[in-house]
């Protein structure tokens, strides 16, 4: 039976800019086309005249931007006849790989650091039916093994060293330009393996140089701001680091695979790398949820922590148009969310008086 693809994902939308042919069997779950939400309350809260938009990638099918790359990587793997994919992951890549493999009817093998992935990501990957190998090591150890295993087993790597991942992920930059009808002044991103900053920069460059896209406005590019967690900040150290540590497990990476590309994005765009403590990251996550009703995972909030910092320091001037990518959904990591909320649920008797007292007490 030929399954007609009833969900239109990013491959359908940007086919002419992606390495696919008319007869490529597209493996899609309707990814991409995520909301670009303008923050209403935070600019007032920080007292700045500024347009901040968040690209909420947590609304992709498996809850992170990894789906953009995975639809392309799995589509191409299937086109090339592969029967199995493999990745090392801090959680989201494994969830995404497992979902797209299930969709394609092929096998997924994932290597994750034991005890260091958020609960939601583990649940997803288990449900989608991947073989999960928890390693006694970190992401970097897993990545090294994945690169070696391809010489010993017929599996396709779907980490962001797979060039099709970057191709799929670059479409987020296209969507932003299409929606704003211009290029933002600053683009803020959390940086782990640095595939995403690489992909956005490629997307912005491609759109800017295309003849068919928007008029002169597009002939500019944003300043790329890459933000890391202080305990996992090789781009700030200027060298690879061992034993990275951060509550933002999605960016707990010491040996980024897209090292050179990310430096190129920073240099060519006139941007910078900075890092923030776990507390600053969690504060930004909470602020975004409490002020705007947008719940992202800790790693994602690093982009907002950075933007707010650089606004307050004057590195990003007032009047700027800023986009922060929120890479993953807050529901991925319920443990960290619950732990950091000082206001716990209260327990009361199941009667009207108790409910009334609780409400009037707080108003
Ligand atoms: C993968 C991931 C990142 C880091 O992206 P890189 O491309 O590795 O730099 C950030 N946040 C979340 C939620 C992720 O899943």
PDB file of N, CA and C and ligand atoms in Angstrom, residues 65-66 92 190-196 250-251 297 299-300 327-328, ligand 1:
ATOM      1  N   UNK A  65      13.562  20.675  18.271  1.00  0.00           N
ATOM      2  CA  UNK A  65      13.963  21.023  16.894  1.00  0.00           C
ATOM      3  C   UNK A  65      14.636  19.861  16.180  1.00  0.00           C
ATOM      4  N   UNK A  66      15.032  18.825  16.917  1.00  0.00           N
ATOM      5  CA  UNK A  66      15.730  17.703  16.294  1.00  0.00           C
ATOM      6  C   UNK A  66      14.894  17.078  15.170  1.00  0.00           C
ATOM      7  N   UNK A  92      17.083  14.290  23.275  1.00  0.00           N
ATOM      8  CA  UNK A  92      16.143  14.680  22.225  1.00  0.00           C
ATOM      9  C   UNK A  92      16.423  14.035  20.878  1.00  0.00           C
ATOM     10  N   UNK A 190      20.968  28.300  22.210  1.00  0.00           N
ATOM     11  CA  UNK A 190      21.808  27.485  23.071  1.00  0.00           C
ATOM     12  C   UNK A 190      22.759  26.685  22.181  1.00  0.00           C
ATOM     13  N   UNK A 191      23.963  26.440  22.659  1.00  0.00           N
ATOM     14  CA  UNK A 191      24.938  25.694  21.852  1.00  0.00           C
ATOM     15  C   UNK A 191      25.456  24.484  22.628  1.00  0.00           C
ATOM     16  N   UNK A 192      25.265  23.303  22.023  1.00  0.00           N
ATOM     17  CA  UNK A 192      25.792  22.074  22.596  1.00  0.00           C
ATOM     18  C   UNK A 192      26.800  21.491  21.628  1.00  0.00           C
ATOM     19  N   UNK A 193      26.290  20.662  20.719  1.00  0.00           N
ATOM     20  CA  UNK A 193      27.124  20.115  19.656  1.00  0.00           C
ATOM     21  C   UNK A 193      27.395  21.124  18.558  1.00  0.00           C
ATOM     22  N   UNK A 194      26.607  22.202  18.566  1.00  0.00           N
ATOM     23  CA  UNK A 194      26.743  23.326  17.631  1.00  0.00           C
ATOM     24  C   UNK A 194      26.218  23.038  16.229  1.00  0.00           C
ATOM     25  N   UNK A 195      25.441  21.976  16.081  1.00  0.00           N
ATOM     26  CA  UNK A 195      24.803  21.712  14.791  1.00  0.00           C
ATOM     27  C   UNK A 195      23.751  22.750  14.465  1.00  0.00           C
ATOM     28  N   UNK A 196      23.016  23.175  15.479  1.00  0.00           N
ATOM     29  CA  UNK A 196      21.905  24.077  15.207  1.00  0.00           C
ATOM     30  C   UNK A 196      22.373  25.474  14.803  1.00  0.00           C
ATOM     31  N   UNK A 250      20.555  18.784  27.834  1.00  0.00           N
ATOM     32  CA  UNK A 250      20.590  18.757  26.360  1.00  0.00           C
ATOM     33  C   UNK A 250      21.862  19.396  25.808  1.00  0.00           C
ATOM     34  N   UNK A 251      22.518  20.229  26.616  1.00  0.00           N
ATOM     35  CA  UNK A 251      23.755  20.866  26.147  1.00  0.00           C
ATOM     36  C   UNK A 251      24.940  20.475  27.041  1.00  0.00           C
ATOM     37  N   UNK A 297      12.369  23.708  27.842  1.00  0.00           N
ATOM     38  CA  UNK A 297      13.251  22.946  28.732  1.00  0.00           C
ATOM     39  C   UNK A 297      14.457  23.806  29.124  1.00  0.00           C
ATOM     40  N   UNK A 299      17.774  23.743  28.787  1.00  0.00           N
ATOM     41  CA  UNK A 299      18.773  24.113  27.768  1.00  0.00           C
ATOM     42  C   UNK A 299      18.253  25.227  26.866  1.00  0.00           C
ATOM     43  N   UNK A 300      16.981  25.152  26.521  1.00  0.00           N
ATOM     44  CA  UNK A 300      16.387  26.136  25.606  1.00  0.00           C
ATOM     45  C   UNK A 300      16.425  27.533  26.194  1.00  0.00           C
ATOM     46  N   UNK A 327      14.636  25.536  21.918  1.00  0.00           N
ATOM     47  CA  UNK A 327      14.926  24.279  21.239  1.00  0.00           C
ATOM     48  C   UNK A 327      14.035  23.092  21.617  1.00  0.00           C
ATOM     49  N   UNK A 328      13.551  23.080  22.881  1.00  0.00           N
ATOM     50  CA  UNK A 328      12.770  21.917  23.308  1.00  0.00           C
ATOM     51  C   UNK A 328      11.657  22.274  24.286  1.00  0.00           C
TER      52      UNK A 328
HETATM   53  C1  LIG B   1      20.170  19.288  20.842  1.00  0.00           C
HETATM   54  C2  LIG B   1      19.700  20.381  21.718  1.00  0.00           C
HETATM   55  C3  LIG B   1      20.424  21.566  21.900  1.00  0.00           C
HETATM   56  C4  LIG B   1      21.776  21.789  21.316  1.00  0.00           C
HETATM   57  O1  LIG B   1      21.801  21.860  19.923  1.00  0.00           O
HETATM   58  P1  LIG B   1      23.167  21.629  19.166  1.00  0.00           P
HETATM   59  O2  LIG B   1      22.825  21.550  17.745  1.00  0.00           O
HETATM   60  O3  LIG B   1      23.724  20.348  19.711  1.00  0.00           O
HETATM   61  O4  LIG B   1      24.059  22.784  19.511  1.00  0.00           O
HETATM   62  C5  LIG B   1      19.870  22.556  22.677  1.00  0.00           C
HETATM   63  N1  LIG B   1      18.681  22.394  23.287  1.00  0.00           N
HETATM   64  C6  LIG B   1      17.959  21.271  23.133  1.00  0.00           C
HETATM   65  C7  LIG B   1      16.652  21.163  23.824  1.00  0.00           C
HETATM   66  C8  LIG B   1      18.437  20.230  22.352  1.00  0.00           C
HETATM   67  O5  LIG B   1      17.719  19.113  22.232  1.00  0.00           O
END
